[in-house]
Amino acid sequence: MSEHKQQPDTSHQPDAGRRDFLAKAAGLTSAAVAAGVVLHTAAVAAPRTTPVTDIKRWGMLVDTAKCADGCSACVEACEHENGLDLQEAPEGINPLKWDNQRSTWIRKVKLRDNLTGRITNLPLMCQHCEQPPCVDVCPTGASFKRADGIVMVDRHTCIGCRYCMMACPYKARSFIHERVAHKLTRAPRGKGCVESCNLCVHRLDNGEDTTACAEACREAGHAAIIFGDLNAPNGPLRDALREVNSRQIREDLELNTGVRYAGI
Amino acid sequence: MRRIVYREWRIESSRYWSMLAILAGVIAIGGLAALYMEHHGHWVTGMTNSVVWGTPHIFAVFLIISASGALNVASIGTVFDKSFYKPLGRLSGLLAAALLVGGLLVLVLDLGRPDRLAVAMTTYNFSSIFAWNIFLYTGFVAIVIAYLWTMADRKGNPYKKPVGTFAFLWRLALTTGTGSIFGFLVGREAYDTAVLAPMFVVMSFAYGLAIYILVLMYSFEQDDRPIGPLMLKRLKDLLGLFVAGVLYFTLIYHLTRLYGAQTQNIEHFLLLTGGIYTLAFWLCWIIVGSLLPLGIIYHPEHSKNPKAIALASALVIFGGLAAMYVIIIGSQAYPQEMFPGKTVIEFGTPGDIGGAVAPYWPSLPELLLGIGGVAVALLITTVGIRVLQFLPESLADRAVDPHVAAAEARGR
Ligand code: SF4
Ligand code: SF4
């Protein structure tokens, strides 16, 4: 149960929110606020004490042949891990509208080939582009790429202009349209800011080596998502990439995404 | 040519103050709308994670490009030495600054975190065209003010041409920058093209001039100042040229999109199957907003009627807003194409609309915020012409055209 430490919403009181946040950063937990900044997290034996480097580049391979029809283990795990399931629909909102406004980090996508009719399933999330258009366009630099390839949003400098959402070719980002009552300390969320998949950065910075979605997929018995270090020549990710033919979604844009897909 | 005499706007006080009161009321309503959206969050708007820029952006972008277009009249006089247009320069500068301020306010108040404006002013990412635009916009206001000074003050007069030229180049950069906000979005089918930047420049000429003509005609009429048929003819001819230019670029834009296999689908959507967007494109933008005003402008009889010219200008403005609607909303409503040759059957949470056209309907607060921005621009203009000498005493033919004046002198 301690998973869901619920915090009161302070997003409409920026100063109190910030103070609150800083207090936690110093004492209890914190989230990454800038590229290369030291990250600490509580409740873990070995929190990161060194700046993020580019020795690793985090990424994943999705084998669509293994991604099961009707399974949404990755989506549920992500929602739970990052507090997306704590979002509450504003009172009186039309449910369809809420579905279009609530934050989504990962989606289960189902495709049909126009010619052959073949069905493909795949999870779609932020692709952690090496050349991220979202970072290029962000006026304040709130969207940033860490040295280890993770693209994320600094919720303290995001002004909510949503330009990054216009620029992302993968529809990976969500805008927080509503006031936030409950959120996790490891995944802060505030009205008027943009967010997206951050490859469970809090886990990686605590020495863990996989994301909630990859873990859930493996536990569900599919193992369609292989997470790892793209730079490690003999790591599991590179091994897997050597075995199957993989490609990037919208390869034509040459963004060199950190997420690769087999079988599409 | 005779010396041009500029005078403050001298309508009766009561009328002036009631105009201000009405505009202030509209602005207050716009402000309340912004406050309401800020307080509740954007869920009260029609915007979603798919259509992230809504009606406020339509107004903001429209006002911003019109601002640079409104300055064009001054540029023609100063930079291209057309003395005919010189009396129009001051109002042109004032209107440009006013429209820009109105547009920027709308843009800022629609941010998810308008309270973090200071962050936007102090933290820059220079690879962002948006960040560049912040400089282009604030710089524009400063330059226009300097330009106005060179026009109004004898000490400033020698600098008029260089400052005017600089302002002209700056405004080109500004509109190019605004167009590029869209033109550089590689991930969106409708946007990824360089044609958008020049297209926005031509649009700015047309919309800025249309607003200029309306403001000029109204302010002159209220104050019983004459505008001669020659002046009206020049202005409406110029408007016709710009509107035709917009049509030309619209054609080029769609042809380039139709040519590329990747972008044919969005073209099909916008031009044929897009429902409200198709309607807005053909009916509002092309027919009512472009062809109809062109018909009026080049009609042998109507084109001489000031009322018809005013109507044509209003239609061009209407068409401009429709164009923004199609360009900004339509292109977001259309699903981003990620999987060529495949059909998206499901896309995440139920109700999520990837793979299908995203719903969007403007909400009242969005609309009120946009109209509030227009009112801000008009309020600045109204106060400006009232307290300072922006408007020439007369734009009668003999005041603006030396030949007419000479002919009249001979006749007398
Ligand atoms: S997928 Fe989108 S949000 Fe993620 S890095 Fe690429 S452009 Fe940015
Ligand atoms: S919404 Fe936030 S993260 Fe996205 S571009 Fe604007 S400031 Fe940057």
XYZ file of C-alpha atoms and ligand atoms in Angstrom:
692
model
C 0.000 0.000 0.000
C 2.916 2.273 0.661
C 3.167 2.393 -3.131
C 0.509 5.047 -3.236
C 1.675 7.736 -0.922
C -0.910 10.311 -1.698
C -0.027 13.944 -1.591
C -2.375 16.857 -1.303
C -2.559 18.931 -4.407
C -0.442 22.000 -4.150
C -0.263 22.749 -7.797
C -2.429 25.831 -7.567
C -0.166 27.262 -4.918
C 3.083 27.350 -6.765
C 5.205 28.604 -3.935
C 3.869 26.248 -1.360
C 4.147 23.484 -3.917
C 7.720 24.280 -4.599
C 8.653 24.552 -0.984
C 6.936 21.307 -0.363
C 8.803 19.771 -3.205
C 12.158 21.054 -2.109
C 11.582 19.826 1.372
C 10.942 16.414 0.035
C 13.885 16.569 -2.271
C 16.133 17.292 0.630
C 14.585 14.935 3.055
C 12.489 12.214 1.630
C 12.316 11.745 -2.070
C 12.817 13.712 -5.198
C 12.618 13.537 -8.926
C 15.071 14.608 -11.541
C 14.884 18.280 -12.230
C 17.630 18.876 -14.754
C 19.893 16.965 -17.024
C 22.893 15.701 -15.193
C 21.561 16.655 -11.831
C 22.175 14.290 -9.008
C 19.125 12.259 -8.163
C 18.241 10.845 -4.795
C 15.415 8.605 -3.848
C 14.385 7.292 -0.519
C 13.798 3.735 0.509
C 16.595 2.391 -1.597
C 19.979 1.203 -0.538
C 21.983 2.890 -3.246
C 20.495 6.102 -4.489
C 22.347 7.788 -7.308
C 25.101 10.034 -6.046
C 26.872 10.751 -9.307
C 25.721 12.807 -12.270
C 24.024 10.990 -15.103
C 26.508 10.077 -17.811
C 26.210 8.950 -21.393
C 27.906 5.651 -20.706
C 24.491 4.065 -20.836
C 21.694 4.791 -23.207
C 18.433 3.346 -22.027
C 16.127 1.850 -24.576
C 13.887 -1.063 -25.325
C 12.887 -3.548 -27.944
C 9.258 -4.471 -28.405
C 8.704 -7.764 -30.152
C 5.207 -7.366 -31.545
C 4.996 -11.080 -32.302
C 4.956 -11.669 -28.556
C 2.616 -8.831 -27.673
C -0.690 -10.535 -26.949
C -4.052 -9.407 -28.198
C -6.237 -8.239 -25.340
C -3.396 -8.012 -22.826
C -2.818 -4.660 -21.181
C -0.434 -5.616 -18.407
C 2.107 -2.973 -19.425
C -0.478 -0.201 -19.451
C -1.813 -1.130 -16.034
C 1.658 -1.448 -14.567
C 2.646 1.960 -15.909
C -0.503 3.577 -14.576
C 0.119 2.094 -11.160
C 3.830 2.832 -11.100
C 3.462 6.449 -12.094
C 0.254 7.289 -10.335
C -1.745 7.679 -13.526
C -4.504 5.673 -11.909
C -4.783 8.336 -9.244
C -6.148 10.832 -11.724
C -9.682 11.837 -10.979
C -12.154 12.967 -13.555
C -13.358 16.483 -12.778
C -16.910 16.522 -11.610
C -19.454 16.724 -14.345
C -17.093 15.931 -17.200
C -18.331 13.816 -20.053
C -16.523 10.445 -19.756
C -15.427 10.434 -23.383
C -13.936 13.874 -23.010
C -12.132 12.774 -19.882
C -10.605 9.868 -21.754
C -9.292 12.338 -24.260
C -7.924 14.631 -21.600
C -6.463 12.352 -18.969
C -2.780 11.684 -18.962
C -1.619 8.549 -20.756
C 1.992 7.483 -20.855
C 1.666 4.192 -22.647
C -1.000 2.939 -25.023
C -1.880 -0.433 -26.330
C -2.206 -0.059 -30.080
C -3.804 -2.536 -32.438
C -3.123 -2.329 -36.151
C -4.477 -4.045 -39.208
C -2.431 -4.303 -42.348
C -4.462 -2.743 -45.138
C -3.365 -5.306 -47.685
C -3.084 -8.548 -45.782
C -5.415 -7.925 -42.876
C -2.752 -9.127 -40.440
C -3.275 -7.802 -36.925
C -0.376 -6.406 -34.926
C -0.411 -5.387 -31.259
C 2.116 -3.104 -29.689
C 2.646 -0.774 -26.755
C 3.389 2.813 -27.744
C 5.024 5.297 -25.446
C 7.577 8.094 -25.612
C 10.222 6.762 -27.963
C 13.049 8.592 -26.211
C 14.361 10.026 -29.426
C 18.039 10.787 -29.666
C 17.068 13.901 -31.622
C 13.840 14.693 -29.780
C 11.636 17.251 -31.545
C 9.912 17.956 -28.225
C 13.191 19.127 -26.741
C 14.059 21.190 -29.803
C 10.868 23.196 -29.665
C 10.432 23.666 -25.913
C 10.927 27.412 -25.349
C 12.080 27.130 -21.757
C 14.128 23.976 -21.935
C 11.671 22.213 -19.632
C 11.701 19.287 -22.027
C 15.153 17.836 -21.844
C 17.139 14.764 -22.665
C 19.354 13.271 -20.035
C 22.798 12.025 -20.909
C 21.519 8.469 -20.602
C 18.924 9.073 -23.318
C 15.838 9.535 -21.161
C 13.635 12.370 -22.376
C 11.529 13.991 -19.712
C 9.836 17.193 -18.564
C 10.945 19.409 -15.732
C 7.579 20.282 -14.232
C 9.025 23.358 -12.595
C 9.961 25.130 -15.783
C 7.193 23.846 -18.013
C 4.904 26.760 -18.817
C 2.270 24.574 -20.384
C 2.587 25.961 -23.890
C 2.024 22.461 -25.332
C 4.377 23.105 -28.199
C 6.160 19.837 -27.399
C 2.870 18.020 -27.874
C 2.506 19.585 -31.290
C 6.040 18.523 -32.150
C 6.061 14.937 -30.910
C 5.449 12.593 -33.846
C 4.285 9.794 -31.538
C 1.500 11.497 -29.612
C 3.450 10.528 -26.551
C 2.737 13.513 -24.365
C -0.161 14.447 -22.154
C -1.260 17.768 -20.796
C -2.697 17.890 -17.302
C -6.018 19.542 -18.002
C -7.438 19.288 -14.510
C -6.543 20.025 -10.933
C -4.600 17.262 -9.287
C -5.652 15.953 -5.917
C -3.522 12.845 -5.657
C -0.119 12.107 -7.005
C 2.957 10.135 -6.160
C 6.049 11.846 -4.943
C 8.105 9.929 -7.480
C 5.904 11.091 -10.320
C 4.850 14.637 -9.524
C 1.975 15.923 -11.566
C 0.605 19.440 -11.761
C -2.252 21.136 -13.506
C -1.117 22.960 -16.607
C 2.082 21.003 -17.182
C 2.997 18.394 -19.727
C 4.301 14.925 -18.969
C 5.190 11.682 -20.687
C 6.867 8.332 -20.149
C 10.213 8.758 -18.435
C 11.298 5.130 -18.602
C 10.581 4.829 -14.875
C 13.523 7.075 -14.194
C 13.073 6.754 -10.445
C 13.743 3.030 -10.710
C 16.816 3.370 -12.866
C 18.279 6.038 -10.647
C 17.892 3.681 -7.712
C 19.911 1.024 -9.350
C 17.048 -1.032 -10.721
C 17.425 -2.154 -14.272
C 13.981 -2.420 -15.730
C 10.761 -0.493 -16.170
C 7.353 -1.314 -14.761
C 5.959 -2.139 -18.207
C 8.764 -4.513 -19.171
C 8.533 -6.223 -15.810
C 4.764 -6.607 -16.008
C 4.968 -7.971 -19.532
C 7.474 -10.579 -18.456
C 5.397 -11.509 -15.436
C 2.351 -11.881 -17.662
C 4.352 -14.484 -19.523
C 4.843 -12.598 -22.802
C 8.214 -10.927 -22.428
C 7.448 -8.754 -25.434
C 9.368 -5.798 -23.995
C 13.098 -6.083 -23.467
C 14.507 -3.142 -21.595
C 18.175 -2.355 -21.316
C 21.246 -0.371 -22.199
C 21.599 0.263 -25.909
C 25.273 1.013 -25.439
C 26.216 -2.277 -23.801
C 27.485 -4.417 -26.685
C 26.840 -7.664 -24.860
C 23.815 -6.662 -22.842
C 20.451 -8.397 -23.188
C 19.001 -5.579 -25.266
C 21.746 -5.624 -27.869
C 21.622 -9.428 -27.939
C 17.922 -9.289 -28.652
C 18.357 -6.574 -31.258
C 20.949 -8.719 -33.026
C 18.516 -11.600 -33.241
C 15.455 -9.966 -34.699
C 14.835 -7.463 -37.404
C 13.722 -4.272 -35.763
C 12.838 -0.816 -36.873
C 11.738 2.548 -35.550
C 8.262 3.934 -35.935
C 8.443 6.796 -38.431
C 11.972 5.882 -39.335
C 11.781 8.532 -42.067
C 12.172 11.244 -39.450
C 15.597 9.922 -38.453
C 15.137 10.582 -34.768
C 17.110 7.505 -33.714
C 14.567 6.443 -31.153
C 15.513 4.511 -28.049
C 12.476 2.282 -28.481
C 12.627 -0.220 -31.317
C 9.986 -2.563 -32.686
C 10.230 -5.989 -34.258
C 7.564 -7.233 -36.592
C 6.032 -4.002 -37.819
C 2.230 67.961 -51.864
C 0.740 69.868 -49.015
C 1.991 69.300 -45.561
C 0.014 66.611 -43.818
C -1.653 67.761 -40.648
C -2.283 65.158 -37.978
C -4.904 65.628 -35.314
C -6.179 63.745 -32.337
C -9.464 61.937 -32.759
C -12.081 64.476 -31.841
C -15.331 62.591 -31.449
C -17.484 63.763 -28.534
C -16.280 62.822 -25.117
C -19.382 60.881 -24.225
C -19.070 58.674 -27.274
C -15.374 58.186 -26.716
C -15.834 57.163 -23.112
C -18.698 54.845 -23.844
C -16.579 53.150 -26.494
C -13.828 52.715 -23.959
C -16.310 51.364 -21.425
C -17.624 48.796 -23.881
C -14.136 47.684 -24.844
C -13.083 47.521 -21.207
C -16.151 45.405 -20.495
C -15.267 42.967 -23.263
C -11.701 42.826 -21.988
C -12.912 42.176 -18.448
C -15.066 39.297 -19.692
C -12.080 37.896 -21.583
C -9.992 38.233 -18.438
C -12.578 36.428 -16.374
C -12.713 33.678 -18.963
C -8.947 33.293 -18.708
C -9.154 33.228 -14.942
C -11.861 30.598 -15.092
C -9.755 28.369 -17.355
C -6.719 28.922 -15.203
C -8.577 28.131 -12.022
C -10.241 24.940 -13.203
C -7.600 23.856 -15.648
C -8.029 23.325 -19.350
C -10.560 20.564 -18.922
C -13.284 23.188 -19.178
C -12.106 23.979 -22.697
C -12.663 21.894 -25.797
C -8.968 21.042 -25.899
C -7.699 17.515 -25.360
C -4.399 15.689 -25.606
C -4.999 15.499 -29.350
C -6.177 19.026 -30.060
C -3.817 20.861 -27.757
C -4.063 24.289 -29.331
C -7.603 25.555 -29.466
C -9.565 28.683 -30.202
C -7.285 31.047 -28.251
C -4.480 30.111 -30.622
C -6.658 30.940 -33.592
C -7.108 34.450 -32.291
C -3.558 34.810 -31.055
C -1.926 33.715 -34.282
C -4.388 35.743 -36.314
C -3.726 38.894 -34.301
C 0.023 38.394 -34.360
C 0.282 37.962 -38.089
C -2.185 40.791 -38.656
C 0.036 42.983 -36.511
C 2.935 42.558 -38.850
C 0.634 43.041 -41.820
C -0.762 46.249 -40.400
C 2.734 47.703 -40.426
C 2.936 47.117 -44.126
C 1.123 50.334 -44.936
C 3.807 52.323 -43.164
C 6.522 50.314 -44.868
C 5.141 51.093 -48.297
C 5.328 54.773 -47.491
C 8.761 54.800 -45.910
C 10.703 51.917 -47.336
C 9.337 52.057 -50.847
C 8.969 55.824 -50.865
C 5.386 55.907 -51.955
C 4.438 59.353 -50.734
C 0.806 58.513 -51.285
C 0.916 56.152 -48.320
C 2.898 58.389 -46.021
C -0.092 59.942 -44.241
C -1.163 56.429 -43.318
C 2.077 55.525 -41.593
C 1.362 56.536 -38.030
C -1.905 54.655 -37.698
C -0.218 51.683 -39.286
C 2.467 51.626 -36.601
C -0.021 52.085 -33.788
C -2.286 49.335 -35.049
C 0.651 46.980 -35.494
C 1.759 47.397 -31.895
C -1.813 47.159 -30.590
C -2.640 43.978 -32.472
C 0.557 42.356 -31.346
C -0.089 43.154 -27.706
C -3.623 41.761 -28.014
C -2.393 38.570 -29.634
C 0.400 38.019 -27.142
C -1.937 38.475 -24.209
C -4.212 35.775 -25.536
C -1.256 33.481 -26.090
C 0.117 34.018 -22.612
C -3.221 33.671 -20.856
C -3.848 30.359 -22.549
C -0.660 28.810 -21.200
C -1.128 25.947 -18.795
C 0.933 27.956 -16.334
C 0.523 31.652 -17.159
C 1.925 32.382 -13.708
C 5.279 31.126 -14.957
C 5.656 33.833 -17.536
C 8.794 34.930 -15.734
C 10.264 31.514 -16.444
C 9.536 31.970 -20.126
C 11.230 35.362 -20.032
C 14.343 34.161 -18.279
C 14.946 30.593 -19.356
C 15.543 30.204 -23.046
C 16.159 27.284 -25.247
C 17.601 28.765 -28.378
C 16.888 25.802 -30.545
C 13.211 26.614 -30.090
C 11.597 28.813 -32.703
C 9.124 29.712 -29.963
C 11.855 31.204 -27.849
C 13.062 33.164 -30.863
C 9.571 34.422 -31.372
C 9.487 35.858 -27.877
C 12.392 38.082 -28.931
C 10.880 38.789 -32.303
C 7.627 39.912 -30.691
C 9.010 42.073 -27.930
C 11.579 43.504 -30.334
C 8.807 44.292 -32.779
C 6.950 46.411 -30.256
C 10.128 48.313 -29.380
C 11.018 48.928 -33.006
C 7.524 50.038 -33.908
C 7.579 52.546 -31.075
C 10.907 53.886 -32.319
C 9.485 53.999 -35.803
C 6.468 55.963 -34.631
C 8.796 58.419 -32.983
C 10.711 58.976 -36.221
C 7.419 59.650 -37.948
C 6.080 61.996 -35.320
C 9.079 63.950 -34.113
C 11.116 66.267 -36.275
C 14.274 65.165 -34.504
C 13.503 61.608 -35.435
C 12.777 62.352 -39.049
C 16.246 61.705 -40.469
C 16.139 58.174 -39.019
C 12.765 57.401 -40.475
C 14.002 55.505 -43.466
C 16.595 53.321 -41.721
C 14.309 52.593 -38.791
C 11.409 51.949 -41.141
C 13.490 49.594 -43.234
C 14.649 47.791 -40.134
C 11.063 47.490 -38.918
C 10.061 46.111 -42.295
C 12.747 43.437 -42.231
C 11.901 42.644 -38.633
C 8.256 42.134 -39.434
C 9.154 39.781 -42.257
C 11.248 37.795 -39.805
C 8.406 37.849 -37.317
C 5.852 36.416 -39.688
C 8.319 33.923 -41.028
C 8.959 32.925 -37.429
C 5.255 32.586 -36.719
C 4.762 30.504 -39.843
C 7.744 28.401 -38.906
C 6.162 27.518 -35.565
C 3.999 25.318 -37.704
C 6.328 24.748 -40.616
C 8.931 22.982 -38.502
C 6.626 20.413 -36.981
C 7.900 17.347 -38.788
C 5.603 14.931 -37.026
C 2.381 16.496 -38.297
C 1.228 15.764 -41.793
C -0.301 19.168 -42.416
C 2.631 21.219 -41.274
C 5.908 19.792 -42.356
C 6.504 22.183 -45.238
C 8.507 25.314 -45.910
C 5.613 26.847 -47.861
C 3.918 27.760 -44.591
C 6.360 30.542 -43.777
C 5.850 32.603 -46.977
C 2.183 31.742 -46.887
C 1.925 33.295 -43.456
C 3.733 36.380 -44.728
C 1.187 36.891 -47.497
C -1.672 36.148 -45.132
C -0.342 38.779 -42.769
C -0.364 41.354 -45.592
C -4.001 40.613 -46.369
C -5.411 40.362 -42.851
C -3.401 43.267 -41.488
C -4.517 45.490 -44.338
C -8.151 44.437 -43.989
C -8.110 45.412 -40.321
C -6.302 48.609 -41.178
C -8.895 49.589 -43.769
C -11.765 48.994 -41.369
C -10.161 50.950 -38.539
C -9.248 53.787 -40.874
C -12.699 54.022 -42.419
C -14.453 53.847 -39.080
C -12.295 56.382 -37.308
C -12.495 58.809 -40.225
C -16.200 58.448 -40.577
C -16.853 59.039 -36.890
C -14.790 62.193 -36.921
C -16.137 63.481 -40.251
C -12.772 63.374 -41.898
C -12.710 62.753 -45.622
C -11.145 59.789 -47.361
C -10.993 60.409 -51.061
C -11.939 57.828 -53.682
C -8.314 57.671 -54.863
C -7.091 56.579 -51.459
C -9.842 54.008 -51.105
C -9.115 52.672 -54.547
C -5.440 52.238 -53.784
C -6.132 50.489 -50.530
C -8.744 48.134 -51.918
C -6.586 47.300 -54.928
C -3.760 46.458 -52.598
C -6.085 44.290 -50.547
C -7.211 42.508 -53.687
C -3.617 41.806 -54.598
C -2.865 40.348 -51.173
C -6.009 38.236 -51.071
C -5.145 36.843 -54.477
C -1.665 36.176 -53.106
C -3.110 34.171 -50.240
C -5.167 32.152 -52.698
C -2.081 31.487 -54.767
C -0.118 30.250 -51.771
C -3.055 28.173 -50.606
C -3.045 26.510 -53.990
C 0.695 25.879 -53.871
C 0.440 24.561 -50.339
C -2.213 22.032 -51.238
C -0.547 21.064 -54.483
C 2.717 20.282 -52.730
C 0.802 18.233 -50.199
C -1.089 16.391 -52.892
C 2.138 15.663 -54.712
C 3.750 13.912 -51.763
C 2.323 10.424 -51.316
C 2.703 10.722 -47.538
C 0.501 13.758 -47.247
C -2.286 12.820 -49.623
C -4.429 11.471 -46.828
C -4.516 14.711 -44.913
C -5.309 16.542 -48.116
C -8.160 14.194 -48.735
C -9.324 14.935 -45.220
C -9.060 18.709 -45.391
C -10.427 19.099 -48.887
C -13.082 16.409 -49.063
C -14.023 14.390 -46.020
C -13.118 16.582 -43.064
C -16.654 17.677 -42.197
C -16.484 21.003 -40.429
C -12.889 21.551 -41.540
C -13.717 20.933 -45.172
C -16.667 23.265 -44.830
C -14.559 25.908 -43.107
C -11.975 25.577 -45.849
C -14.187 25.817 -48.901
C -17.052 27.927 -47.691
C -15.492 30.254 -45.128
C -11.890 30.546 -46.240
C -12.105 30.215 -50.031
C -15.573 31.361 -51.047
C -16.762 33.856 -48.430
C -13.331 34.910 -47.192
C -11.456 35.182 -50.493
C -13.488 34.925 -53.706
C -16.402 37.038 -52.531
C -14.230 39.941 -51.351
C -12.230 39.680 -54.570
C -15.499 39.907 -56.474
C -16.409 43.066 -54.586
C -12.964 44.597 -54.889
C -12.852 44.180 -58.649
C -16.512 44.814 -59.319
C -16.835 47.863 -61.611
C -19.612 49.436 -59.520
C -19.418 48.070 -55.976
C -15.703 48.617 -55.757
C -16.353 52.370 -55.673
C -18.713 52.113 -52.760
C -16.967 52.620 -49.411
C -19.496 50.372 -47.687
C -18.733 47.563 -50.101
C -15.021 48.000 -49.479
C -15.631 47.810 -45.760
C -17.671 44.660 -46.283
C -14.914 43.129 -48.383
C -12.404 43.882 -45.609
C -14.647 42.307 -43.004
C -15.032 39.206 -45.145
C -11.281 38.933 -45.531
C -10.951 39.007 -41.736
C -13.629 36.341 -41.422
C -11.824 34.233 -44.006
C -8.582 34.720 -42.107
C -10.058 33.374 -38.903
C -11.474 30.442 -40.832
C -8.059 29.832 -42.360
C -6.530 29.739 -38.897
C -9.240 27.333 -37.800
C -8.458 24.956 -40.611
C -4.696 25.275 -40.281
C -4.503 25.093 -36.504
C -7.409 22.889 -35.442
C -8.025 20.805 -38.541
C -4.432 19.707 -38.701
C -4.479 18.557 -35.094
C -7.830 16.824 -35.344
C -6.459 14.719 -38.137
C -4.759 11.683 -36.557
C -0.999 11.594 -36.728
C 0.034 8.966 -39.203
C 2.585 6.630 -37.685
C 1.961 3.354 -39.410
C 1.867 3.654 -43.189
C -0.111 0.898 -44.870
C -1.860 -0.033 -41.653
C -5.143 0.947 -40.079
C -5.234 1.756 -36.397
C -8.077 -0.249 -34.859
C -7.445 0.545 -31.213
C -5.311 3.206 -29.654
C -5.070 3.083 -25.927
C -7.753 3.941 -23.448
C -11.335 3.614 -24.593
C -12.363 6.850 -26.155
C -8.832 7.774 -27.038
C -8.915 8.873 -30.575
C -5.594 8.016 -32.148
C -6.324 6.702 -35.596
C -9.606 8.576 -35.737
C -10.403 12.237 -36.177
C -10.230 13.971 -32.805
C -13.318 15.813 -31.648
C -13.008 19.475 -30.843
C -15.588 22.119 -30.249
C -14.652 25.614 -29.091
C -15.847 26.342 -25.584
C -17.278 29.697 -24.589
C -14.362 30.737 -22.332
C -11.899 30.072 -25.147
C -13.910 32.231 -27.491
C -14.284 35.010 -24.918
C -10.556 35.026 -24.255
C -9.893 35.396 -27.974
C -12.401 38.220 -28.351
C -10.882 39.855 -25.275
C -7.571 39.987 -27.153
C -9.235 41.743 -30.069
C -10.752 44.230 -27.637
C -7.339 44.930 -26.118
C -5.991 45.770 -29.568
C -8.942 48.048 -30.270
C -8.705 49.752 -26.892
C -5.039 50.569 -27.400
C -5.828 51.918 -30.844
C -8.762 53.990 -29.620
C -6.807 55.581 -26.797
C -3.829 56.086 -29.080
C -5.646 58.002 -31.774
C -7.530 59.991 -29.174
C -4.596 61.295 -27.178
C -1.874 61.458 -29.830
C -1.743 62.758 -33.341
C -2.021 59.562 -35.308
C -4.729 60.380 -37.820
C -4.216 62.808 -40.688
C -6.771 65.569 -40.879
C -7.778 64.573 -44.351
C -7.194 61.842 -46.849
C -9.155 63.612 -49.550
C -7.684 63.180 -52.993
C -6.181 66.640 -53.118
C -4.480 66.118 -49.765
C -2.770 62.924 -50.771
C -2.193 63.289 -54.480
C -0.203 66.298 -55.723
C -1.599 65.880 -59.225
C -5.150 66.257 -58.031
C -4.148 69.247 -55.954
C -2.427 70.841 -58.947
C -5.374 70.193 -61.211
C -7.728 71.694 -58.692
C -5.520 74.751 -58.330
C -5.506 75.205 -62.106
C -9.252 74.861 -62.272
C -9.852 77.389 -59.587
S 8.663 10.343 -28.547
Fe 7.878 12.409 -28.457
S 8.017 12.993 -26.317
Fe 9.322 11.188 -26.585
S 11.368 12.006 -27.036
Fe 10.404 11.656 -29.002
S 9.460 13.615 -29.504
Fe 9.901 13.667 -27.309
S 4.521 22.476 -22.601
Fe 6.218 22.561 -21.147
S 7.626 20.958 -21.791
Fe 6.207 21.280 -23.478
S 7.241 22.768 -24.818
Fe 5.955 23.955 -23.439
S 7.268 24.477 -21.719
Fe 8.285 22.811 -22.826
